XYZ file of C-alpha atoms in Angstrom:
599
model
C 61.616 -120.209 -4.156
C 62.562 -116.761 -3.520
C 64.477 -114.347 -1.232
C 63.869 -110.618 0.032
C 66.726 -108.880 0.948
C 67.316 -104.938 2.360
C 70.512 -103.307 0.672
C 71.175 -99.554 1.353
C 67.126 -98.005 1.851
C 66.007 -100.232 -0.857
C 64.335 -103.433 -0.761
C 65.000 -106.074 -3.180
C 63.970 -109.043 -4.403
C 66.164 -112.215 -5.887
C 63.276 -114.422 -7.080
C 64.133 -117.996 -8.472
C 62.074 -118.870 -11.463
C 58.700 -121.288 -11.381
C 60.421 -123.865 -14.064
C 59.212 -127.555 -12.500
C 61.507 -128.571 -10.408
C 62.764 -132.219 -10.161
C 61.526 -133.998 -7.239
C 64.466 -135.559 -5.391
C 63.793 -139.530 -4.076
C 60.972 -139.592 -1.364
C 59.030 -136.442 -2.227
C 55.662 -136.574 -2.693
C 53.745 -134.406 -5.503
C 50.285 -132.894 -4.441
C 47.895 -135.424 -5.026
C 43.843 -136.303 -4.154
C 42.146 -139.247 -4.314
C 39.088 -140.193 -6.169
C 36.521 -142.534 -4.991
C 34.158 -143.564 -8.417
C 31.567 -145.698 -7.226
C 27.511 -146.111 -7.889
C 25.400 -143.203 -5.836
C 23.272 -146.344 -4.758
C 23.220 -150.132 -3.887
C 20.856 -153.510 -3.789
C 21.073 -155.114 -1.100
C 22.700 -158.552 -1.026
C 24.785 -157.557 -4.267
C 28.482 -156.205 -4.667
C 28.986 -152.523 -6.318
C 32.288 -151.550 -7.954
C 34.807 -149.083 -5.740
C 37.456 -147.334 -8.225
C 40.194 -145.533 -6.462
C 41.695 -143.407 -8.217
C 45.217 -140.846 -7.800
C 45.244 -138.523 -9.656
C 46.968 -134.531 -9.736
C 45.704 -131.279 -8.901
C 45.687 -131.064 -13.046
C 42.819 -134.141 -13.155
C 45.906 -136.712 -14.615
C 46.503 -139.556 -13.414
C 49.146 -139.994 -10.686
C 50.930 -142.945 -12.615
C 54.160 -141.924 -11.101
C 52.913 -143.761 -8.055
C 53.858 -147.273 -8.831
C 52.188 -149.576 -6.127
C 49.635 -148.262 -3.313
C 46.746 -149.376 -1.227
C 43.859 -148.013 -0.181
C 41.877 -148.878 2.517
C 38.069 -149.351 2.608
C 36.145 -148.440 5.497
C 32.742 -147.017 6.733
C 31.095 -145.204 9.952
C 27.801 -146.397 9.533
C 26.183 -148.333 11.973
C 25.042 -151.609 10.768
C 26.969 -152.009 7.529
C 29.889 -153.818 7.038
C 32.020 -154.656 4.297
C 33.148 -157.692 2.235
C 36.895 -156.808 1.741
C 38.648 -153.325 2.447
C 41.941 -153.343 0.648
C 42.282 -152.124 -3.008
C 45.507 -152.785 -5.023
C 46.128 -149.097 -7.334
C 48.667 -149.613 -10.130
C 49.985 -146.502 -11.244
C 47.874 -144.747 -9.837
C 44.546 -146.643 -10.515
C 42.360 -149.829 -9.095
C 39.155 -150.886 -7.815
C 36.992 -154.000 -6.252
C 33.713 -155.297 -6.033
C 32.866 -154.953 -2.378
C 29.230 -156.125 -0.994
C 27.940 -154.313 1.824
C 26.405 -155.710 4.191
C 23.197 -154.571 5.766
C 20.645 -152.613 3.776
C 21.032 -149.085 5.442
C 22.238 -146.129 3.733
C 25.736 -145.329 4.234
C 29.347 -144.122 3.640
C 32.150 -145.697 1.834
C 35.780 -144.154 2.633
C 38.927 -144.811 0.629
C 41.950 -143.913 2.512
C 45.886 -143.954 0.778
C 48.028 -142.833 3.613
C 47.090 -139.023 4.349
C 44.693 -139.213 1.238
C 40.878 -139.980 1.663
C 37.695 -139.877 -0.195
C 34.257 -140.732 0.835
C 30.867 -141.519 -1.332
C 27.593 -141.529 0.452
C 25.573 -144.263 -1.437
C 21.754 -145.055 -0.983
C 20.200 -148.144 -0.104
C 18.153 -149.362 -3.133
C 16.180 -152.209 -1.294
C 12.983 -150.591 -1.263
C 12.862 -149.618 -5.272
C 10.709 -150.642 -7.611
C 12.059 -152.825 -9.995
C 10.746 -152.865 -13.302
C 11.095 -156.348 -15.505
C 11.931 -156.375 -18.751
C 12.409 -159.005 -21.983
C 12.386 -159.579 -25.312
C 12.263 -157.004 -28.404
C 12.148 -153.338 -27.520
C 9.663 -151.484 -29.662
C 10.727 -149.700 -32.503
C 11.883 -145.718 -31.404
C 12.922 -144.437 -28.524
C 13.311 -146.763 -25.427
C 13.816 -145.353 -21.847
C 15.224 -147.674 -18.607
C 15.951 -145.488 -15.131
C 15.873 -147.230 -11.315
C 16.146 -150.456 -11.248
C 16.061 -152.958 -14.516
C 16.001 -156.584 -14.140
C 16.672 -158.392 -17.364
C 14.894 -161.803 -17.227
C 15.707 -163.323 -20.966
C 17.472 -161.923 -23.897
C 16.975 -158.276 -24.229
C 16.754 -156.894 -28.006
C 17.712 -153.269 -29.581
C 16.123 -153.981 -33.381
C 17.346 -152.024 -35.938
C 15.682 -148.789 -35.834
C 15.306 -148.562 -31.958
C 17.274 -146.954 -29.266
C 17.708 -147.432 -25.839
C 18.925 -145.291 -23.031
C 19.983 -145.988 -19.951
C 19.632 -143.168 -17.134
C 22.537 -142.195 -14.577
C 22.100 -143.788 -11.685
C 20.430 -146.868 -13.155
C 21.072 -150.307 -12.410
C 20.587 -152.703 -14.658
C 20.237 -156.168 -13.149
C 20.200 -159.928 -15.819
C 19.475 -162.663 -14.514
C 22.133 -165.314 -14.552
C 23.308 -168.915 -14.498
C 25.562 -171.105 -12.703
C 27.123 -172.368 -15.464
C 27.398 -173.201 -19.404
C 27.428 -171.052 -21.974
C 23.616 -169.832 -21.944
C 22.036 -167.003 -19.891
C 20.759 -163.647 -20.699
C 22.103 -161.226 -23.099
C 21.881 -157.722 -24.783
C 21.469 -157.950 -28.751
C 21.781 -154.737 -30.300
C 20.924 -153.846 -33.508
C 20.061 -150.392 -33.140
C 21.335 -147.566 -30.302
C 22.169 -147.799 -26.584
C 23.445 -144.318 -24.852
C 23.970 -145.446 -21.493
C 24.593 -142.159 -19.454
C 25.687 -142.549 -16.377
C 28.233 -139.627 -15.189
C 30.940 -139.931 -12.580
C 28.632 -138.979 -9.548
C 25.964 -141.615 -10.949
C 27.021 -144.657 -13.085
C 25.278 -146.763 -14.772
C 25.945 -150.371 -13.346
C 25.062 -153.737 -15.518
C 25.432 -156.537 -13.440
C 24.682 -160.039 -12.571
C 21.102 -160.154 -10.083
C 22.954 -163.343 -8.153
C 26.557 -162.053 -7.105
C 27.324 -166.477 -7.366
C 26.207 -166.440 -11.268
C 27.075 -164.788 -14.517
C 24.960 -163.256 -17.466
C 25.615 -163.522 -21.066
C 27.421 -160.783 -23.240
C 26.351 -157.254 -25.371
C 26.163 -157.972 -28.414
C 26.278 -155.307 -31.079
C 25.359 -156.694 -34.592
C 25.622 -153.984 -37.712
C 24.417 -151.559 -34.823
C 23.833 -147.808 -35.223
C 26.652 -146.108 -33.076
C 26.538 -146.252 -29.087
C 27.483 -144.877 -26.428
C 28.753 -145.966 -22.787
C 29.389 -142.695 -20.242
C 30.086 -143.564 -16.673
C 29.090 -147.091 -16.980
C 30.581 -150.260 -14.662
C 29.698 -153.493 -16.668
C 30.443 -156.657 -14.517
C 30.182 -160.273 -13.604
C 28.934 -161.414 -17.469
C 30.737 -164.129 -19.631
C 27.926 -167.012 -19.769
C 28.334 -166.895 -23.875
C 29.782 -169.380 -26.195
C 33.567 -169.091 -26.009
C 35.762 -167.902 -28.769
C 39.125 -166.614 -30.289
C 42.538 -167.119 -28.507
C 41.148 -168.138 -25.543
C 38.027 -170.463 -26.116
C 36.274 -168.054 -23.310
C 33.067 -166.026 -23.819
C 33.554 -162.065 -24.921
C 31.468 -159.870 -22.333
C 30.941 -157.431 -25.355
C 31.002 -158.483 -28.753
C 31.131 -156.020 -31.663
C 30.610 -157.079 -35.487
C 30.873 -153.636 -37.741
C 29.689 -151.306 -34.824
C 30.864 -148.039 -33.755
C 30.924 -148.116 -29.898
C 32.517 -145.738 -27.735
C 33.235 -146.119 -24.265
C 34.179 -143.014 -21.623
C 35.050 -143.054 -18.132
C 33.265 -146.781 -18.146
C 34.736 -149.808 -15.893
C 34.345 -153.333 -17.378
C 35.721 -155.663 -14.605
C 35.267 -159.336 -12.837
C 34.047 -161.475 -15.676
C 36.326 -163.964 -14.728
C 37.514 -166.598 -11.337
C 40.804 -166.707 -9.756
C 40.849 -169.837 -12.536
C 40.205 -167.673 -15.482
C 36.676 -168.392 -16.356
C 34.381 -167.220 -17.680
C 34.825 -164.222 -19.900
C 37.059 -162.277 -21.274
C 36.351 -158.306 -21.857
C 35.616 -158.549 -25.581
C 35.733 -160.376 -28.918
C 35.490 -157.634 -31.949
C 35.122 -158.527 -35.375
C 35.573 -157.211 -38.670
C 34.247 -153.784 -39.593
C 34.317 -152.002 -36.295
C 35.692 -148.947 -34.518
C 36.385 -149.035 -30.467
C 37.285 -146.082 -28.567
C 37.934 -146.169 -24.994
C 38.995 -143.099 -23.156
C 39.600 -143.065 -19.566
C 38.467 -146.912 -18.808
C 39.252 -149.322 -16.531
C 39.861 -153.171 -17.487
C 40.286 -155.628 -14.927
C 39.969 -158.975 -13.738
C 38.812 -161.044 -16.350
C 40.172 -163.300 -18.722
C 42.494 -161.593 -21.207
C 41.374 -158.232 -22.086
C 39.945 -156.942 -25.152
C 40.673 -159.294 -28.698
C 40.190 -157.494 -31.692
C 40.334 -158.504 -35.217
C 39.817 -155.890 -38.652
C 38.525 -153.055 -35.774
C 40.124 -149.576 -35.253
C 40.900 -149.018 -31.864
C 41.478 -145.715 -29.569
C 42.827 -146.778 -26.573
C 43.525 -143.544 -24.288
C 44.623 -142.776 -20.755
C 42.809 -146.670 -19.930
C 43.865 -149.163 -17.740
C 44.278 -152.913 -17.989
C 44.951 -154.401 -14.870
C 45.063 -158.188 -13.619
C 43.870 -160.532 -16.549
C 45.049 -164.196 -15.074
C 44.780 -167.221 -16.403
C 46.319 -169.982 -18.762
C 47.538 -169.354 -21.442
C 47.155 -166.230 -24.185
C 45.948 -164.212 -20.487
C 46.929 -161.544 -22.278
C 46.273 -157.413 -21.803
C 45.098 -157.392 -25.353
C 45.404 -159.090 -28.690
C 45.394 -157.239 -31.589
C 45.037 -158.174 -35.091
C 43.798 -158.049 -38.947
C 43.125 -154.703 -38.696
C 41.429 -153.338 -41.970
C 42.327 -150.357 -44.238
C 42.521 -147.176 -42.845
C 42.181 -148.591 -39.487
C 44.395 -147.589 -36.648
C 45.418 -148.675 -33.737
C 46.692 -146.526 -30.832
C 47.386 -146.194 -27.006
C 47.791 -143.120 -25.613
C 48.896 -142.415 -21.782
C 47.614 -146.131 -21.284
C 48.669 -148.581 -18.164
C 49.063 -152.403 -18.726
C 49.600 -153.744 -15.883
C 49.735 -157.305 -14.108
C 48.885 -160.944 -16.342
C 50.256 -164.494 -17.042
C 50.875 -163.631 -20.501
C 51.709 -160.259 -22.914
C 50.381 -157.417 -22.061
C 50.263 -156.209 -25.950
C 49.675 -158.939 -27.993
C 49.660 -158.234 -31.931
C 49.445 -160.654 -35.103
C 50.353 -158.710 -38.557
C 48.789 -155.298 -37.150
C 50.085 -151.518 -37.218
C 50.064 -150.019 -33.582
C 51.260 -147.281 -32.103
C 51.804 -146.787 -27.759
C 52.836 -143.656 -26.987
C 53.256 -142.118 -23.230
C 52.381 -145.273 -21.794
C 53.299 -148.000 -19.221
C 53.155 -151.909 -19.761
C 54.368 -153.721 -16.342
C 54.308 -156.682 -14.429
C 53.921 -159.673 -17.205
C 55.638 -162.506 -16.225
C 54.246 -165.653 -15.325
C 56.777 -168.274 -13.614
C 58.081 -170.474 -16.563
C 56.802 -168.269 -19.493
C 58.475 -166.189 -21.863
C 55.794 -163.511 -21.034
C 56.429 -160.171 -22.922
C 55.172 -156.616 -22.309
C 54.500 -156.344 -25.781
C 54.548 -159.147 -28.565
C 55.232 -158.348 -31.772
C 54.048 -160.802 -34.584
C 54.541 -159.528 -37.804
C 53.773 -155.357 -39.351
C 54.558 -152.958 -37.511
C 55.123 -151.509 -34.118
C 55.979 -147.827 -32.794
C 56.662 -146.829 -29.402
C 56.851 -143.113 -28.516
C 58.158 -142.240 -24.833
C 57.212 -145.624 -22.836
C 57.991 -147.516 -20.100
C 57.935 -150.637 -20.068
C 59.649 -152.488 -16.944
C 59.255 -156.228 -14.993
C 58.162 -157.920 -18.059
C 60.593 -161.460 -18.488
C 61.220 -159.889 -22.143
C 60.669 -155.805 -22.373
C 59.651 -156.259 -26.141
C 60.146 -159.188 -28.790
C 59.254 -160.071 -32.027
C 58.985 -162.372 -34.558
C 57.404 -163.549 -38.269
C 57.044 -165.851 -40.599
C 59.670 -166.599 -43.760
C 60.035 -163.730 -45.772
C 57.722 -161.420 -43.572
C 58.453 -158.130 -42.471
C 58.500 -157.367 -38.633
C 59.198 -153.893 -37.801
C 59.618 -151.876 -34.444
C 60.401 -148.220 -34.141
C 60.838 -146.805 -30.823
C 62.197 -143.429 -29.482
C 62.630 -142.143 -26.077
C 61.056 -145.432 -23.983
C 63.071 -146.935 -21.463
C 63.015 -150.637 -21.027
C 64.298 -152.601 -18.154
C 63.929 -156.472 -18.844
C 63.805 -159.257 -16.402
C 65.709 -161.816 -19.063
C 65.944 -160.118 -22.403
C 65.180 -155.828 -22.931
C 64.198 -156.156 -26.645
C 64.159 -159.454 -28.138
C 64.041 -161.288 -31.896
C 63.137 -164.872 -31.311
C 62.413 -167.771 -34.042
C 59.335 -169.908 -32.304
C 59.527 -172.139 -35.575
C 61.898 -172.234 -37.972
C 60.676 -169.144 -39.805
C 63.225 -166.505 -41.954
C 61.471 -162.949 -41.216
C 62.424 -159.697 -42.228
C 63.195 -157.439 -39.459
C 63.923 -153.898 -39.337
C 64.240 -152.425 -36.022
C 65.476 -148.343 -35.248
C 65.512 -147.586 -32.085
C 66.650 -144.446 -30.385
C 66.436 -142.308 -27.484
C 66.246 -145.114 -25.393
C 67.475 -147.137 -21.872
C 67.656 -150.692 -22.392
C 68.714 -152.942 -19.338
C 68.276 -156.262 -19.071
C 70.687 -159.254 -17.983
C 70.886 -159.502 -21.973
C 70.025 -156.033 -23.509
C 69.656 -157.337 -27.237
C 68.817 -161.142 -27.785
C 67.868 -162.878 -30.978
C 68.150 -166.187 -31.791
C 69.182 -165.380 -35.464
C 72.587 -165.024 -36.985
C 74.221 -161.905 -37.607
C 73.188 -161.239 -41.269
C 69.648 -160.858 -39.329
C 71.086 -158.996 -36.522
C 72.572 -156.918 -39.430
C 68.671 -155.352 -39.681
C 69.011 -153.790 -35.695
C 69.655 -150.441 -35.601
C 70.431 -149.285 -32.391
C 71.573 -145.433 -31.685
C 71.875 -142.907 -28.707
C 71.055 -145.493 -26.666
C 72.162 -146.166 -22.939
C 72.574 -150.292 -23.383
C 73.452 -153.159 -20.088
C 76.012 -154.239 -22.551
C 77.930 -152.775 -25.729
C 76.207 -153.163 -29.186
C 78.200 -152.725 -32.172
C 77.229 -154.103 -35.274
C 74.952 -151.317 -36.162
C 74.290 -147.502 -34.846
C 75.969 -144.529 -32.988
C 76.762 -142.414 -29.585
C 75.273 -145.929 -27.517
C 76.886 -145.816 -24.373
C 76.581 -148.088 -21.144
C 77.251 -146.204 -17.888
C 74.900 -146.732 -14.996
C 71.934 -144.486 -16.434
C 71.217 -143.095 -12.674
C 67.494 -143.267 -12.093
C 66.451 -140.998 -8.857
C 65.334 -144.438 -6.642
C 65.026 -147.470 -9.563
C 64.491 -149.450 -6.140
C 60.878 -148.002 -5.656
C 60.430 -147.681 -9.402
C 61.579 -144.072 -9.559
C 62.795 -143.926 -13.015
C 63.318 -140.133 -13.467
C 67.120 -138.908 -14.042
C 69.218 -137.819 -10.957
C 70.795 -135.088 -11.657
C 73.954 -135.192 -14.150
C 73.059 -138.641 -15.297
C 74.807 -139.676 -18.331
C 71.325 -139.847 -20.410
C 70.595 -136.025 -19.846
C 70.921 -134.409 -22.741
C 72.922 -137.147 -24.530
C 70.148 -138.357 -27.133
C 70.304 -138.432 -31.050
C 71.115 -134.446 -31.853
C 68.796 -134.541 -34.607
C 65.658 -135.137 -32.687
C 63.841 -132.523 -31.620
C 65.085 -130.748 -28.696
C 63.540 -131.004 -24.970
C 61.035 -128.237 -23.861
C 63.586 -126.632 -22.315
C 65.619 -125.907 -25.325
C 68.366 -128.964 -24.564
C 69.240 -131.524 -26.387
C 67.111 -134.651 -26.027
C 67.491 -136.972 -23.314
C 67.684 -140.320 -22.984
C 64.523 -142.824 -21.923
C 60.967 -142.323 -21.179
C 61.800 -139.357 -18.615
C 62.744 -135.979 -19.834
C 64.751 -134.315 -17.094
C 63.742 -131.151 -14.985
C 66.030 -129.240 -14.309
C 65.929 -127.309 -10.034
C 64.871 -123.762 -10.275
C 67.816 -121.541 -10.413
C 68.418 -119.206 -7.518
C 69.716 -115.887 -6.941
C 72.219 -114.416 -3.938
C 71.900 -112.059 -2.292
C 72.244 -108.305 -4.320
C 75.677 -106.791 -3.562
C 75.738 -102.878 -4.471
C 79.157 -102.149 -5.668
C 80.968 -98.718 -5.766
C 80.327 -97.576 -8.993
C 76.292 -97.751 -7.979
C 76.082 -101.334 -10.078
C 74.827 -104.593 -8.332
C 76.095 -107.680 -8.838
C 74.731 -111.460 -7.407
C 75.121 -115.136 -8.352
C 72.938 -117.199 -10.643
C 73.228 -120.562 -9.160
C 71.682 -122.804 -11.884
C 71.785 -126.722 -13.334
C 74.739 -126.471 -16.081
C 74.011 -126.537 -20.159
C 70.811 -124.285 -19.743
C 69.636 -121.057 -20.782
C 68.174 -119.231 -18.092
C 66.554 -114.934 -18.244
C 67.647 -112.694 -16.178
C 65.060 -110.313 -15.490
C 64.390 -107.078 -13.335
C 61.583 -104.830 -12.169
C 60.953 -102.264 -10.225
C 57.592 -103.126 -9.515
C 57.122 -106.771 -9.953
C 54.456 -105.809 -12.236
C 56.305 -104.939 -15.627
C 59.217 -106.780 -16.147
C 62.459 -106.368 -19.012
C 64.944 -109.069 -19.618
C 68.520 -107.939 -18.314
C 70.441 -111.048 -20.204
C 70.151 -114.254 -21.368
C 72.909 -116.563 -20.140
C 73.429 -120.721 -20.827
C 75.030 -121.606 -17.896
C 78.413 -123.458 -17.944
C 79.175 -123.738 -14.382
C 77.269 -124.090 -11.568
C 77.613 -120.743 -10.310
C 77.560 -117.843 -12.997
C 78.359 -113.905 -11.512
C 76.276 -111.160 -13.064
C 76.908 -107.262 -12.996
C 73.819 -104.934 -13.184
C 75.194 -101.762 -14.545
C 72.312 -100.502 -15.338
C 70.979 -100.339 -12.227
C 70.198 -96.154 -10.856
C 68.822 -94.957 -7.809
C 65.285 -96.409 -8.126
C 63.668 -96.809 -4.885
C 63.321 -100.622 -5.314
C 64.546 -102.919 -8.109
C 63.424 -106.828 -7.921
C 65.281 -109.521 -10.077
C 63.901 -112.878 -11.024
C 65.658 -116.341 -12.643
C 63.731 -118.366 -15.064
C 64.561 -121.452 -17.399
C 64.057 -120.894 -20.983
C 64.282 -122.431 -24.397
């Protein structure tokens, strides 16, 4: 924001600093839409659409709570199996068959926003049959692949997939036999975001098997959409096949989307069953639709700016399940979504995990105590998350004499029957230790356990903005109203001069801004400051008004260029309005000032 302004024979300039400015309810930040989707298409099968918000920056728009986009194409002689795609924060996709066998274009429209993909009609390719054990070396698969019995990787082998390729296994109807990928050695599958890889099912009515990787070399999946697989023997919490199943393997997984393994009554497959030994790392995935998502026992796990979206089913549906993780493992979730199941949307059994920057929404089945995350047992640690519409925000429990611990700073939590939660499922004496700081909790009951108080004793509750007082341990919790911008539309930024802005634990680190820490997953952002109008006084001087959000420090600076620049003061506003005198102004032809926040 800035002004020009004449004053005597000089022109000058009051310019309002470029801090971010806090977007009041019902603006809109630049966005564009991404449309991921194959560059081609067989005929007669459905290909994966991923729609995608994300900023001018490349992040994801996960500010944007709910949205739909719309499917559509131009082309004559296609048409389309379904045209609406669900995006949860931000992110979403569906399998969508076109029909026809003409090239064409796919369009993705979100209100003003669109994106098209021109895909290729693959009816015509050759398609090149494969089975059995690969040779030893270097394997190479491009086009079309169909997969017509188990396909083996031995030990010593590799296999790479090309962009672009599809790769097509025959399936079955039902049971829990039908063609599979056994890896021993390598697979690089390299698709890239103009041209995945896709692994699919050749009948869109059946399933295939599962990827197996047994002691495997390390592998690699770029760019690669992996779907409608689960014909395995089931397993783990859910009795239902894993689509990939690691036993010490190193696998890592970028930009991939692993999605529809299971029916609107939760069969087949879930997304994976890892076992002991291994190390997963999934950055900038998409999990949907399938069972529960990944379960993962003794394996390290990266889990970073990934979504899991829709796993329904009965019971244990859950986002993940983590546990038994080895030594020196870790387990962490970085600027992740979990969003939408019948169960918990982090799931853990005696494992150390830490969520950080993320979002875990929208678990509660009817009836169920479903929980965005679960907490069995060792040792949880949330770092700035939201977590909101779950029945119970967090809860955990143990067994006799076992320690359960959560740490959590800056998340805000807003519970549909408890916010954070210690519960005794069967008669069990844990050990609990919870801190927790920094944070909004609101809930009809903020704080439940089901313990007495000399249990209680171990929650530790401070700077925290609570739907009801806690007293038995902690300091500077208050209760007010914690004014989010539109809570309504799930707007949970602070309005300005809410009573968590700079009301957090003073011996955290500060905000970016220099102020003290705030309150809840949001730090707040202050409106640029703005200058008046220069006034030249008498004595030669000029004097305007710094109109500024209170309790910040803010540079004054002035040029007479707008090239080269020198700091006039540094003032931390008190008031809204703060009245500065430029004595040292002279007759320079022109002399520009500028407002900026500053630490």
């Amino acid at each position: 924001m800035s002004h020009i302004w004449k004053v005597g024979f000089a022109l000058w300039f009051a310019v309002a600093g470029f801090a971010p400015a806090q977007a009041v309810a019902g603006s809109t930040p630049a966005l564009a839409l991404r449309l991921v989707t194959p560059a081609g298409y067989l005929p007669g099968l459905p290909l994966l659409a991923r729609v995608e918000l994300r900023h001018a920056d490349g992040s994801m728009a996960r500010e944007v709570w709910d949205a739909e986009a719309a499917l559509s194409t131009a082309t004559p002689g296609v048409t389309l199996s379904t045209n609406r795609v669900l995006l949860y924060n931000g992110m979403g996709s569906i399998l969508v068959t076109p029909g026809g066998s003409n090239d064409f274009s796919l369009t993705a429209t979100v209100g003003p926003l669109s994106a098209t993909r021109a895909i290729q009609s693959l009816g015509s390719a050759v398609v090149t049959s494969v089975g059995g054990a690969l040779p030893a070396g270097s394997n190479f698969w491009s086009g079309v692949v169909r997969v017509t019995n188990d396909v083996t990787v031995p030990a010593g082998a590799s296999l790479t997939i090309a962009a672009g390729a599809w790769v097509i296994i025959n399936g079955v109807s039902s049971g829990t036999a039908a063609n599979d990928l056994l890896v021993s050695g390598t697979i690089n599958s390299l698709g890239t975001e103009a041209q995945p890889v896709t692994i699919t099912c050749a009948n869109a009515g059946l399933r295939w098997g599962q990827i197996r990787h047994n002691t495997a070399q390390p592998s690699l999946y770029r760019h690669t959409i992996i779907t409608l697989a689960g014909r395995a023997p089931g397993e783990g919490h859910t009795g239902q096949a894993p689509v990939l199943r690691p036993t010490a393997s190193t696998i890592t997984f970028d930009g991939c989307s692993i999605t529809d393994h299971a029916t609107a009554a939760g069969t087949p497959g879930k997304i994976m069953q890892s076992a002991s030994g291994s190390t997963i790392t999934m950055t900038n995935c998409l999990l949907a639709r399938a069972r529960m998502g990944p379960e993962i026992s003794g394996t390290a796990l990266q889990f970073l700016d990934s979504y899991i979206i829709d796993m329904r089913g009965p019971d244990d549906a859950d986002g993940i399940y983590l546990h038994g993780q080895g030594a020196g493992q870790t387990i962490r979730f970085s600027g992740a979504v979990v969003a939408g199941g019948d169960d918990d949307g982090i799931d853990t059994l005696g494992s150390t995990i830490t969520v950080e920057d993320s979002v875990v929404r929208g678990w509660k089945f009817p009836g169920d105590d479903s929980k965005g995350i679960s907490v069995f047992g060792g040792e949880a640690r949330l770092w700035r998350c939201l977590l909101v519409d779950n029945t119970i925000g967090i809860s955990g429990k143990a067994g006799t004499g076992e320690s359960l611990r959560i740490r959590m700073d800056r998340c805000t939590i807003l519970g549909n029957s408890y916010g954070v939660a210690l519960t005794n499922k069967s008669g069990t004496t844990p050990v609990p230790d919870y801190r927790i700081t920094n944070c909004v909790i609101r809930a009809p009951v903020a704080v439940f356990t089901s313990y007495p108080v000399s249990i209680a004793n171990d929650f530790h509750f401070d700077y925290c903005n609570l739907s009801a007082p806690w007293s038995i341990n902690g300091a500077g919790n208050f209760t007010d109203d914690p004014q989010f911008v539109d809570a309504a539309v799930n707007d949970f930024r602070l309005a300005y001069f809410s009573p968590c802005i700079d009301t957090g634990d003073p011996a955290s680190p500060l905000n970016p801004d220099g102020s003290r820490v705030d309150v809840g997953y949001h730090t707040f952002c202050p409106p640029p400051p703005v200058l008046s109008e220069p006034r030249r006084l008498p004595d030669g001087s000029f004097e305007f008004i710094l109109s500024a959000y209170t309790n910040r420090n803010y540079v004054v600076e002035v040029s007479t260029n707008c090239r080269a620049w020198r700091t006039l003061t540094t003032v931390t506003q008190t008031n809204a309005y703060w009245l500065f005198n430029d004595a040292s102004a002279t007759n320079d032809h022109q002399r520009y000032f500028k407002a900026r926040l500053a630490p």
